[in-house]
Coordinates of C-alpha atoms in Angstrom, one line a residue:
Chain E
X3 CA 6.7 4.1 36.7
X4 CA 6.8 2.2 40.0
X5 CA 7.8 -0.9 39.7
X6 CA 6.3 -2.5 42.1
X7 CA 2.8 -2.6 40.8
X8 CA 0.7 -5.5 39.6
X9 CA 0.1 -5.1 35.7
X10 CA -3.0 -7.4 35.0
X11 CA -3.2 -8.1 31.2
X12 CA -6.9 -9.0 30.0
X13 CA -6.9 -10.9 26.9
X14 CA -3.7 -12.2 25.7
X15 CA -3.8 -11.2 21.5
X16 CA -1.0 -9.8 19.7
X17 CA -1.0 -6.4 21.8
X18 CA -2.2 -7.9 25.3
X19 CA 0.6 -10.0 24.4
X20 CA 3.1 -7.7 23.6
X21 CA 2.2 -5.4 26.8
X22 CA 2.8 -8.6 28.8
X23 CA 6.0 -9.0 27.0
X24 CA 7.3 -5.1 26.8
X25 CA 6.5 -5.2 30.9
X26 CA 7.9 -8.1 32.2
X27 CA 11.2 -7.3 30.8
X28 CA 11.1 -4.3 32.2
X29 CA 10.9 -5.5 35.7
X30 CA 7.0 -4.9 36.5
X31 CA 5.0 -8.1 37.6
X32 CA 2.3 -9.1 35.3
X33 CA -0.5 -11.4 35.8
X34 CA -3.1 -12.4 32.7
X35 CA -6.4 -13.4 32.3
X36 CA -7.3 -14.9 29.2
X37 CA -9.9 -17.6 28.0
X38 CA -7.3 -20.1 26.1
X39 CA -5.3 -22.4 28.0
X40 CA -3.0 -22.6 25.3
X41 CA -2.1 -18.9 24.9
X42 CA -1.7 -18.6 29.1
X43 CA 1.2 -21.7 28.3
X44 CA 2.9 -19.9 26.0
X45 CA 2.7 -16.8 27.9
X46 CA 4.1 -18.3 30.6
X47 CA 6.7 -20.3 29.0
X48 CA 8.2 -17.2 27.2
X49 CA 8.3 -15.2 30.5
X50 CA 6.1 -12.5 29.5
X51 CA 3.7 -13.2 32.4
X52 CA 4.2 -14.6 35.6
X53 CA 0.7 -15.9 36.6
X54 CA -2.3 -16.3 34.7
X55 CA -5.8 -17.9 34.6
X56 CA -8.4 -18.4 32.5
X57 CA -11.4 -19.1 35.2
X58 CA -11.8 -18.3 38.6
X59 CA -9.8 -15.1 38.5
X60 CA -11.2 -12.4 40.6
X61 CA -8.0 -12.9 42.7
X62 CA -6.4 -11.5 40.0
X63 CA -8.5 -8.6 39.4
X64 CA -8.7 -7.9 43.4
X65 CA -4.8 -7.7 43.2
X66 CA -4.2 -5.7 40.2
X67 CA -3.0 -1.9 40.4
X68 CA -3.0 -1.5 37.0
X69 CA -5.4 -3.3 34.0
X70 CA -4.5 -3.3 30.1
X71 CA -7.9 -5.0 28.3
X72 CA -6.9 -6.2 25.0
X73 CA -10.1 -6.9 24.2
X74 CA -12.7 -6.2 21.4
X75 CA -15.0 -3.5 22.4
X76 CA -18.0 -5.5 22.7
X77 CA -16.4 -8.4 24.6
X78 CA -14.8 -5.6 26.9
X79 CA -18.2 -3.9 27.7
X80 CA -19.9 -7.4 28.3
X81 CA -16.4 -8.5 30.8
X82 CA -16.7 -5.3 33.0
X83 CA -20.3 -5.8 33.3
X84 CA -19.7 -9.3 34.7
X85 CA -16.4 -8.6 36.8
X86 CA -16.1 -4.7 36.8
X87 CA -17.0 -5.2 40.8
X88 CA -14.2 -7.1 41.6
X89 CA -11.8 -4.2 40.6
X90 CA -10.6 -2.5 43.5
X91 CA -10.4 1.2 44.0
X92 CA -7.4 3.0 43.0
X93 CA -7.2 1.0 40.2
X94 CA -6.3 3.0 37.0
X95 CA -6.9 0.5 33.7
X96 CA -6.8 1.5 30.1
X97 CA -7.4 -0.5 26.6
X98 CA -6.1 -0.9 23.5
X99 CA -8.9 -0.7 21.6
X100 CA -9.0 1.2 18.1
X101 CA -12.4 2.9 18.5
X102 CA -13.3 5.1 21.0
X103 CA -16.6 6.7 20.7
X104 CA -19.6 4.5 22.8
X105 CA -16.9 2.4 24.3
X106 CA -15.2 4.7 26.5
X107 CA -18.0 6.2 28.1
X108 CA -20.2 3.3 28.3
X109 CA -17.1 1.5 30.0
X110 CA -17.0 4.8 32.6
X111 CA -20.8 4.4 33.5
X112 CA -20.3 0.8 34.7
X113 CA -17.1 1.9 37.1
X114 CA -16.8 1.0 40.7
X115 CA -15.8 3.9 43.3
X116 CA -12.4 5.0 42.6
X117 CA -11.7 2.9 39.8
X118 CA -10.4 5.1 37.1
X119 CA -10.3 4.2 32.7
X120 CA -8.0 6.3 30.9
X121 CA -8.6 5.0 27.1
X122 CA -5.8 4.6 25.0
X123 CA -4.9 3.4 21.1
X124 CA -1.3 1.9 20.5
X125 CA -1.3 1.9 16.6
X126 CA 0.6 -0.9 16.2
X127 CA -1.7 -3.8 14.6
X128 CA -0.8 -6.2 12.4
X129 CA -2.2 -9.0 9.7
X130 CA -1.4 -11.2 12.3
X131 CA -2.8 -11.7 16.0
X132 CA -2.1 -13.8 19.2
X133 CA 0.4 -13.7 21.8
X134 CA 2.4 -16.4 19.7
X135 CA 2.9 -13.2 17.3
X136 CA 3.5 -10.4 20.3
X137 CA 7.3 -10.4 19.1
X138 CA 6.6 -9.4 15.6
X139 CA 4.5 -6.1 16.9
X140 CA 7.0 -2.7 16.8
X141 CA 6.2 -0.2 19.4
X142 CA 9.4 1.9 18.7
X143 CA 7.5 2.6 15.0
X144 CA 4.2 3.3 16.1
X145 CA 1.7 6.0 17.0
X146 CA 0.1 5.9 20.7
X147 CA -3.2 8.1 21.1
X148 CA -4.8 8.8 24.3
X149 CA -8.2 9.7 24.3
X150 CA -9.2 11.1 27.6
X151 CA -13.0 12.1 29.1
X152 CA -13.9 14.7 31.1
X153 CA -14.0 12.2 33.7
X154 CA -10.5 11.5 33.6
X155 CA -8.0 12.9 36.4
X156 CA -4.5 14.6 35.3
X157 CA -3.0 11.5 37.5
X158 CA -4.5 9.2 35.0
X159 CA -3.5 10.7 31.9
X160 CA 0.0 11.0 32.9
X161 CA -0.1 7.4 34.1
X162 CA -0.7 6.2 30.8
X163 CA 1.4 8.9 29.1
X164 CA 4.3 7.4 31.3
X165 CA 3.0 3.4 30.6
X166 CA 3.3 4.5 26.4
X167 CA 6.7 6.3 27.2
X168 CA 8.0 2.9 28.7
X169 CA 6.8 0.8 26.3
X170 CA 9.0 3.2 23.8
X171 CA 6.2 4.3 21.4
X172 CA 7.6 6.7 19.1
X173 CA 4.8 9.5 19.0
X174 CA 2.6 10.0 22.2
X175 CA -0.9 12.3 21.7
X176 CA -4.2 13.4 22.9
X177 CA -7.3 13.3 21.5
X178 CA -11.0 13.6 22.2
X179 CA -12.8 10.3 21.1
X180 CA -14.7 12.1 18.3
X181 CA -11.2 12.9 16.9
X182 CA -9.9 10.2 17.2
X183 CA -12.4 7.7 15.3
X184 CA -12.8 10.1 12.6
X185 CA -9.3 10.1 12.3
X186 CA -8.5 6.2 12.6
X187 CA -11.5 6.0 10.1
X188 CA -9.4 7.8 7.5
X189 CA -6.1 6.6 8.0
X190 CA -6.9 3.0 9.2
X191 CA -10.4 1.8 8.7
X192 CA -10.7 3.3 5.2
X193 CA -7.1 1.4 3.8
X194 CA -8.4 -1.8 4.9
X195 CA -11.6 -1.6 3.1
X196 CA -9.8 -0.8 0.1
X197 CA -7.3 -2.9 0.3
X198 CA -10.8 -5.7 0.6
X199 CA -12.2 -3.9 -1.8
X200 CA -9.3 -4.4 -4.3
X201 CA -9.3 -8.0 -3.3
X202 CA -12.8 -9.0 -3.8
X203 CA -13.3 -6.9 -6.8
X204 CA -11.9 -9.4 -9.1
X205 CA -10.6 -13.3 -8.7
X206 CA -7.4 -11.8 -9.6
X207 CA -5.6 -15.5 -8.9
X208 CA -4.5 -15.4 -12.2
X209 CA -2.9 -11.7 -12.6
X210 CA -0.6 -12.6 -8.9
X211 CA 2.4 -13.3 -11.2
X212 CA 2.3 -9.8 -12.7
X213 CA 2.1 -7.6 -9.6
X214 CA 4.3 -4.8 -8.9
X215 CA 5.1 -3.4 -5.7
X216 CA 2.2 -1.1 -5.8
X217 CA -0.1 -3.9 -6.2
X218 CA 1.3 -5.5 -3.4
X219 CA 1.6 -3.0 -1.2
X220 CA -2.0 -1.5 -1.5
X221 CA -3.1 -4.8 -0.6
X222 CA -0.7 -6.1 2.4
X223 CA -3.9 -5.5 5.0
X224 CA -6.2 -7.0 3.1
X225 CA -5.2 -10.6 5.0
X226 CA -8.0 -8.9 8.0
X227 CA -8.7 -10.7 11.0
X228 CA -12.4 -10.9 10.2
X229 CA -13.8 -10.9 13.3
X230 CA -12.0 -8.1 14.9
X231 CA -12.6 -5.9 11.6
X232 CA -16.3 -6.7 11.0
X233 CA -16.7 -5.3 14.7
X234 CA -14.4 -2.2 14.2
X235 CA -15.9 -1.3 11.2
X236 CA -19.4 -1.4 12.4
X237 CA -18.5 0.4 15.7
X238 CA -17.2 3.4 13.4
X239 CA -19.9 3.0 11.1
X240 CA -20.7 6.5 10.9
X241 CA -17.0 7.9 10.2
X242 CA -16.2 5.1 8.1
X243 CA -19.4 5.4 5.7
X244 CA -18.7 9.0 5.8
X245 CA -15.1 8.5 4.5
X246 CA -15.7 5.8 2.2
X247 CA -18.3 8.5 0.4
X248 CA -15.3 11.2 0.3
X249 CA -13.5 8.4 -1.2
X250 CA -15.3 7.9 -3.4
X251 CA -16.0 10.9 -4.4
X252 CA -12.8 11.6 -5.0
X253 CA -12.4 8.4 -7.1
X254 CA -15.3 9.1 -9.3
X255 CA -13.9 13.0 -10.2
X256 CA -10.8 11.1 -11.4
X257 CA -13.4 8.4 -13.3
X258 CA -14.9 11.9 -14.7
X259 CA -11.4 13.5 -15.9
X260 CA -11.3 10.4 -18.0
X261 CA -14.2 10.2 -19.2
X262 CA -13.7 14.1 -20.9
X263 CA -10.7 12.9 -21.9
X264 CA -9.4 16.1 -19.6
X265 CA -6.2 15.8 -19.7
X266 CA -5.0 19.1 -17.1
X267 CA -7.5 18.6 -14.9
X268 CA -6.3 14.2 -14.3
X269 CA -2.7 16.4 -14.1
X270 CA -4.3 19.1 -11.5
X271 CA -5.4 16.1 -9.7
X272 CA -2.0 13.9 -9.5
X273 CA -0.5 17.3 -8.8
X274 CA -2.3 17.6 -6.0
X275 CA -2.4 14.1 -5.0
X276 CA 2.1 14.5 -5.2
X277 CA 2.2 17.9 -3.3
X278 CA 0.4 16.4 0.0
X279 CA 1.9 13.4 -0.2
X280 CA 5.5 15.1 -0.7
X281 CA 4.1 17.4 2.6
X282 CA 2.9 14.1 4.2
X283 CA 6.6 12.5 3.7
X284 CA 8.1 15.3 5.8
X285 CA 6.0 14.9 8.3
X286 CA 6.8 12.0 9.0
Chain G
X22 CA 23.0 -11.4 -27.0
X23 CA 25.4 -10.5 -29.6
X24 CA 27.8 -8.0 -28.3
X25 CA 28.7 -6.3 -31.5
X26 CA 25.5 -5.0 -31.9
X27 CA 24.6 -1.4 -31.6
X28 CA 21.6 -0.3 -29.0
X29 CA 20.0 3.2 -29.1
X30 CA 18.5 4.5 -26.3
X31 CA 15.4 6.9 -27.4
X32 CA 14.6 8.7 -24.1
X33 CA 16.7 8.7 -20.8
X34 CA 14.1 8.7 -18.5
X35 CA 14.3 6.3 -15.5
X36 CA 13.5 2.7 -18.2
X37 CA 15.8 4.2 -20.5
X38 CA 18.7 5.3 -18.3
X39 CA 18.1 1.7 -16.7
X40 CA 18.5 0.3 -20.0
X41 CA 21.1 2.4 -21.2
X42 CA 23.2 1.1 -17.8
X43 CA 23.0 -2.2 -17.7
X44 CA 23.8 -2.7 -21.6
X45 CA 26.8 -0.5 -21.0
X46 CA 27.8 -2.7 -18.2
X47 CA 27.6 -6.0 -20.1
X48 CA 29.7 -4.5 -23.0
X49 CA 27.2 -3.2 -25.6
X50 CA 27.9 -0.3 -27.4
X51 CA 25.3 2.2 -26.4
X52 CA 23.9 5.2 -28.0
X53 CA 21.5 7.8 -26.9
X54 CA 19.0 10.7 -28.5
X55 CA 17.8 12.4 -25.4
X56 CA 16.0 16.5 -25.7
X57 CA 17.8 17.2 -22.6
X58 CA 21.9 17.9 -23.1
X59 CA 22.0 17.6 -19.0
X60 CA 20.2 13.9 -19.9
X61 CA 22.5 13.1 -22.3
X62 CA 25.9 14.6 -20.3
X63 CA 25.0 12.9 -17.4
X64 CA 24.5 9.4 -18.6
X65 CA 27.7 10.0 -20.6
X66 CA 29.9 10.8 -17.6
X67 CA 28.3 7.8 -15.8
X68 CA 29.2 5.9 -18.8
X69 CA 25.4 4.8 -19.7
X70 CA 26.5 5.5 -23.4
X71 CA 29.1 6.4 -25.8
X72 CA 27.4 8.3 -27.5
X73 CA 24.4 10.4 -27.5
X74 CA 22.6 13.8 -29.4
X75 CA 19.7 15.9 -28.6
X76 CA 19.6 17.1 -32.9
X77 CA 20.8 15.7 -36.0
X78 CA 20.9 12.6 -35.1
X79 CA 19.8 10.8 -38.2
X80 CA 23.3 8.9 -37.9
X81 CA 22.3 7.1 -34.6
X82 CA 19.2 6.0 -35.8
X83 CA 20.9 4.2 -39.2
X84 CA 23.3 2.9 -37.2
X85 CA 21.5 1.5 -34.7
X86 CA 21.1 -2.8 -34.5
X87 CA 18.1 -2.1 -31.9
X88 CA 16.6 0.3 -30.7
X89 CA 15.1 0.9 -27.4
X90 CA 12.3 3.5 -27.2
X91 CA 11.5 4.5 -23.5
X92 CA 9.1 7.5 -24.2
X93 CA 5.5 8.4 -23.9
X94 CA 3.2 7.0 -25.8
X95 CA 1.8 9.8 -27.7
X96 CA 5.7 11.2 -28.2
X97 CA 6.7 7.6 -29.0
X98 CA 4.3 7.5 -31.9
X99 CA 5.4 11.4 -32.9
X100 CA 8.9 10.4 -32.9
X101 CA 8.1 7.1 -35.4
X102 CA 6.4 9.3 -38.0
X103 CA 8.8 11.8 -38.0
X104 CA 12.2 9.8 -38.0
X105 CA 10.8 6.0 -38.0
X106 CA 11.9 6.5 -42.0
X107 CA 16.1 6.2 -41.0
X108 CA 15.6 2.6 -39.1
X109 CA 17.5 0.4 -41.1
X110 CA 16.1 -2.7 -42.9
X111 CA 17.0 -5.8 -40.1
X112 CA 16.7 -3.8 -37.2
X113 CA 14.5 -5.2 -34.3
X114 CA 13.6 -2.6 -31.5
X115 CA 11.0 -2.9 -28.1
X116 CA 9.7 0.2 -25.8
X117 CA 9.2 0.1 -22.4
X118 CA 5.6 1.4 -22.5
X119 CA 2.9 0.6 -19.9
X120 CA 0.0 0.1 -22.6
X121 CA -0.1 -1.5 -25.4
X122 CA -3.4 -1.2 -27.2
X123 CA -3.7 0.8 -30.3
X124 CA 0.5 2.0 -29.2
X125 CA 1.6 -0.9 -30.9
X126 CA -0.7 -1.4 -34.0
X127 CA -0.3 2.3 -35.0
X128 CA 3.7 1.9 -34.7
X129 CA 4.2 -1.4 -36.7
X130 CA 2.1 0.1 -39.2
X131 CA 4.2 3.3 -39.5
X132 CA 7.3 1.1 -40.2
X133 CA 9.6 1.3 -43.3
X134 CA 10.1 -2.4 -44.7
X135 CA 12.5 -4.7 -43.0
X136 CA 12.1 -3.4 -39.7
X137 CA 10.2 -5.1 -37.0
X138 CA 8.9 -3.6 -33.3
X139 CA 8.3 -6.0 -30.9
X140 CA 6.4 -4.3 -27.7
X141 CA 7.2 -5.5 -24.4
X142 CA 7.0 -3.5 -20.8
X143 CA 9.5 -3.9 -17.9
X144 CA 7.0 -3.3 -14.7
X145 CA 9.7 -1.7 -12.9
X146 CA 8.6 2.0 -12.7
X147 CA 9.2 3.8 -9.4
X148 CA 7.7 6.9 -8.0
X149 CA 10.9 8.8 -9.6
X150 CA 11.7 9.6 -12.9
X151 CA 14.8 10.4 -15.2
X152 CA 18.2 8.8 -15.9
X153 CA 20.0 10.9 -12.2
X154 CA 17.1 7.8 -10.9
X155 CA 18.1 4.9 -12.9
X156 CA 20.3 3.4 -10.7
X157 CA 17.7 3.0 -7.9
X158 CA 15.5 0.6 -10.3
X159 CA 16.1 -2.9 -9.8
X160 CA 14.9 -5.3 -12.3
X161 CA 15.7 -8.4 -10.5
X162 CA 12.5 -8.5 -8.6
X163 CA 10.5 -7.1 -11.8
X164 CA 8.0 -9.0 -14.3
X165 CA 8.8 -8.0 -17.8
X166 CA 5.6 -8.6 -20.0
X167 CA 6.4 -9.2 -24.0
X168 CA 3.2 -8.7 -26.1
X169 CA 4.1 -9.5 -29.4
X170 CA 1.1 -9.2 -32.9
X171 CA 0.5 -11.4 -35.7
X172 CA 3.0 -9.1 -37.6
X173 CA 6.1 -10.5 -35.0
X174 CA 8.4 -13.2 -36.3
X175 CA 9.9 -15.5 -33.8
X176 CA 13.3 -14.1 -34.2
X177 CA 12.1 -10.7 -32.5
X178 CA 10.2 -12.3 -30.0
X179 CA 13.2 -14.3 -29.0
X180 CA 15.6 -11.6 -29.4
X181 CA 13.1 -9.6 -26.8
X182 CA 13.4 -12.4 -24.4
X183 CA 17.1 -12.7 -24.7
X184 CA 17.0 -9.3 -23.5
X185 CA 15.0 -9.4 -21.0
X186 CA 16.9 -12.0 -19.6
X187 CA 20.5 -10.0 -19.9
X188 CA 18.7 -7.5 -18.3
X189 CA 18.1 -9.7 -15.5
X190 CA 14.4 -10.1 -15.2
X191 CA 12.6 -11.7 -12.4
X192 CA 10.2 -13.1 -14.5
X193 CA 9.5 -12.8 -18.2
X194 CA 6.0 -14.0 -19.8
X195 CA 3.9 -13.2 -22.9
X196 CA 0.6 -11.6 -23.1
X197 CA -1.3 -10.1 -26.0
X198 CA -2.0 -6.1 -26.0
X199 CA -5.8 -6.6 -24.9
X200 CA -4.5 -8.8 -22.0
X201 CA -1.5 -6.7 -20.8
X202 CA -3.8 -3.9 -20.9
X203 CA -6.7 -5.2 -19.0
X204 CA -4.2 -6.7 -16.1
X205 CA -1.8 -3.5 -16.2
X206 CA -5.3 -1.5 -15.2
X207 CA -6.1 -3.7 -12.4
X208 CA -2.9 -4.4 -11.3
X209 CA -1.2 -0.6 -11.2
X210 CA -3.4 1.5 -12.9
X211 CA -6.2 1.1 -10.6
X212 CA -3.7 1.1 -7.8
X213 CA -3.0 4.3 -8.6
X214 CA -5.9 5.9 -9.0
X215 CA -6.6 4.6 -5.3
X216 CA -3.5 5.8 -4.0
X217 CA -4.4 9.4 -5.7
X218 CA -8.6 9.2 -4.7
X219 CA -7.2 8.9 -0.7
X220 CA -4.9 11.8 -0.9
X221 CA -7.8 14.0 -2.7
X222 CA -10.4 13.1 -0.7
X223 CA -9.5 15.2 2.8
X224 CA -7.1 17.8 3.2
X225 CA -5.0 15.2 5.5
X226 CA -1.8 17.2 6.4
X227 CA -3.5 17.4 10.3
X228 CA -3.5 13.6 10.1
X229 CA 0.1 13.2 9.3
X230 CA 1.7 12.3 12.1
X231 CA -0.9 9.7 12.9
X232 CA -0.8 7.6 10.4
X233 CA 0.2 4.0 10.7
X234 CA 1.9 1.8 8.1
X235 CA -1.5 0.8 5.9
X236 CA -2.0 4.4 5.2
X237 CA 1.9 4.9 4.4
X238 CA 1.8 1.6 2.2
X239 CA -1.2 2.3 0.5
X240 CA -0.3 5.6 -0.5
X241 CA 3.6 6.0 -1.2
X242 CA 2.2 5.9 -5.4
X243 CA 0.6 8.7 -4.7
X244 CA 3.5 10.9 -5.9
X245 CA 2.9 10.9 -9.5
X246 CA 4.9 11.7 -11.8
X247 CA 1.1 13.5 -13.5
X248 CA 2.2 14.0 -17.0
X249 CA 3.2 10.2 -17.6
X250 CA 0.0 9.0 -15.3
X251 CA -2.6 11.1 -17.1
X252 CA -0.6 10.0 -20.6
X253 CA -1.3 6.4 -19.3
X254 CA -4.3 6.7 -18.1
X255 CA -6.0 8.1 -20.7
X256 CA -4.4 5.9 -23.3
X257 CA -6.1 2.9 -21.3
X258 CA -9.1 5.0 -20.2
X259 CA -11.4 2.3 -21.3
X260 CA -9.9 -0.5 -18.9
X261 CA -9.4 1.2 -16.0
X262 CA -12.8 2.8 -15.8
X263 CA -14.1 -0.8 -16.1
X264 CA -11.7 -2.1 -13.5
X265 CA -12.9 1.2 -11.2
X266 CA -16.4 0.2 -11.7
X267 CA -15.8 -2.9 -10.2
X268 CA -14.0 -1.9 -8.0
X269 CA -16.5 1.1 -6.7
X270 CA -19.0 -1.7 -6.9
X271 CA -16.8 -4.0 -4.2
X272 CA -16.4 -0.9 -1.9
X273 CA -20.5 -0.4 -2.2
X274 CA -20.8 -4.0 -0.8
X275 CA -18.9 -3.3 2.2
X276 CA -20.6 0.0 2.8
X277 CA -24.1 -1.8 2.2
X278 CA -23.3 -4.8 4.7
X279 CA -22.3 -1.8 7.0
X280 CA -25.6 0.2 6.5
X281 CA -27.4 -3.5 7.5
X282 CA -25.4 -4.1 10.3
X283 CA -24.6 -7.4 8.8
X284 CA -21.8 -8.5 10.5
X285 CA -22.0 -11.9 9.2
X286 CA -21.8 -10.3 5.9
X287 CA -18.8 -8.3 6.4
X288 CA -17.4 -11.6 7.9
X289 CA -17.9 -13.6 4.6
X290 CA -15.7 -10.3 2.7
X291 CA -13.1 -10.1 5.0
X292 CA -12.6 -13.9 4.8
X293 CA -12.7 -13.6 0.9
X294 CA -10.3 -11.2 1.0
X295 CA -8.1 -12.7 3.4
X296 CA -8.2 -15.9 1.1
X297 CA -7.2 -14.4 -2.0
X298 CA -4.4 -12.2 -0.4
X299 CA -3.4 -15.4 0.7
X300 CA -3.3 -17.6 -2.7
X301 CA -1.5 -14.3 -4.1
X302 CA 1.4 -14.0 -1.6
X303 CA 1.7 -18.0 -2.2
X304 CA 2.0 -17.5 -5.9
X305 CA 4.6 -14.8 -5.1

């Protein structure tokens, strides 16, 4: 990537953060825009941004090449309404937000001239957020999805291909938004409301001592940011109601095994449940 | 622990093996009956035991001091009708079984007189099985859970401690059958039949490769080993619908506040959740 572009960094959370971070080491200069004072200091005291401001800003956007909004979706729509203007063309910007469908074209329609958004998804979350966390988040682990319109140029698309490759995700892919939220509803969304699930099904205080590692791990995500959840869940409503019901069907045909005291067909099931989990391992 | 004392080993799966190891290494004298002669020779060149026979093996059993019994529950109470007769009066033995209702009533009263059987269950199972595994079990960071009955004296209940604690136990506690059952549903049953529900639901090999570490986490117990897992599921079939009911019933409430578009709702959850998750990894 050319080094000499301006990388502005909207919102400075554990990703924003890290992008700032993952960039400024790697030579690029990086500016930030972000509501708390507190978060600009320590951005700026750890070098991962060399400028940033949390009002009167439009400088910044005027002078940015590229944009990363780290953002949640409905704070990003509402932002680009009020300064999308100010961004000047030839600008290509992308996001890091983990649903797609509504956002991406509804950010698209409120475009200047020549300013391009080339969505993206860096799976790389955590329980935690903030920029004062940005050092704990692992790109080299982690999935990065990009899910182009047919608005997009080529140029774009392999701008942002190139911005995951520097940031050394491990696994760079394209989807259409569709795809993608149905996917990130099954193997995202869906975890975390069980793991919530699990949690608020019982005041299980008293059972902590006696947890195993499966106990544990199942419920790891369910510390949830609740904010950022509540509005990813109820911006893939659809997918994620849709999956929780496949759940749960699933769920209740083991409930039913049980309750015929059918002892091959539980077996047929945890067979099943083994072989694409044994496929699943070798996938990875 | 007295070291002249004889154990048996009834079983070499992955508890027994693990069993079978450790006593070896702190100088018991170790003995096994095992079906499999490929079992039995390999914990014998691994020096796991002395000893061991797959027939006629009436000898082990009247020579044995304790006894530990790391089989299936249903096979467990098979083997005690057919050879529970050649325990010797003053020997004390455990299991390793993850339920305890009606498992440990039925044995204690199939027992010749003099003999006691004190129940207890190391939660240290991993997605393997069989004695080749044993070595990759660690007990140090595993509860073992001792539910003795009215029928126990305080001998046995201390000699099963005693053991617990050569073995090298995290954490040892006591818990009557009815209690370890209704925790061991919640706690890994229920886990389980999560884990297995979200690889049944969708044919998600396609997904694979986008996957991020909550799916990965909440579903590495979805290889089952299905013959042991229907065994224990069934055996506990009335807890762990329960604790599925409840369960369905807390995953209902987050689809419901979903349907409503109640954010503030799905708020209030997710900072439930986040709270208990919280207490629990405190309590850790």
């Amino acid at each position: 990537m050319e080094q000499n572009k301006i990388y502005l960094i909207v919102g400075l959370g554990l990703l924003g953060g890290k992008y700032a971070k993952e960039l400024s080491e790697r030579g690029f200069t990086v500016t930030a825009i972000e509501r708390s004072e507190e978060r600009l200091q320590f951005a700026l005291e750890h070098g991962y941004i060399s400028r940033g401001k949390s009002a009167d800003f439009t400088d910044l956007i005027q002078e940015a090449d590229h944009i990363v909004f780290g953002l949640y979706p409905t704070v990003f729509i509402e932002w680009v309404r009020q300064w999308g203007k100010y961004i000047q063309p030839g600008c290509v910007f992308t996001d890091v937000s983990g649903v797609k469908t509504g956002l991406v074209d509804t950010i698209q329609q409120l475009l200047p001239e020549g300013v391009e958004f080339i969505a993206s998804h860096p799976m790389a979350g955590k329980e935690t957020s903030g920029v004062e966390n940005s050092d704990k988040v692992d790109f080299s682990t982690a999935n990065f999805i990009i899910t182009p319109t047919e608005k997009n140029t080529p140029q774009a698309i392999a701008w942002c291909r190139e911005l995951a490759e520097t940031l050394g995700f491990r696994h760079i892919t394209m989807l259409t938004a569709a795809m993608h939220d149905h996917m990130i509803g099954y193997v995202s969304q869906l975890c975390h409301a069980i793991a919530a699930a699990l949690m608020i099904a019982e005041d299980n205080t008293s059972l902590a001592e006696y947890t195993g590692d499966s106990f544990r791990d199942l419920t790891r995500i369910a510390r949830l940011n609740d904010k950022m959840w509540a509005e990813l869940f109820l911006w893939n409503k659809e997918n994620l109601i849709n999956q929780i019901d496949q759940f749960d069907m699933a769920l209740q045909t083991i409930k039913k095994a049980m309750e015929d005291d059918d002892r091959e067909k539980l077996e047929r099931l945890f067979q099943l449940s083994t072989k694409r989990r044994a496929l699943f391992d070798k996938k990875q």
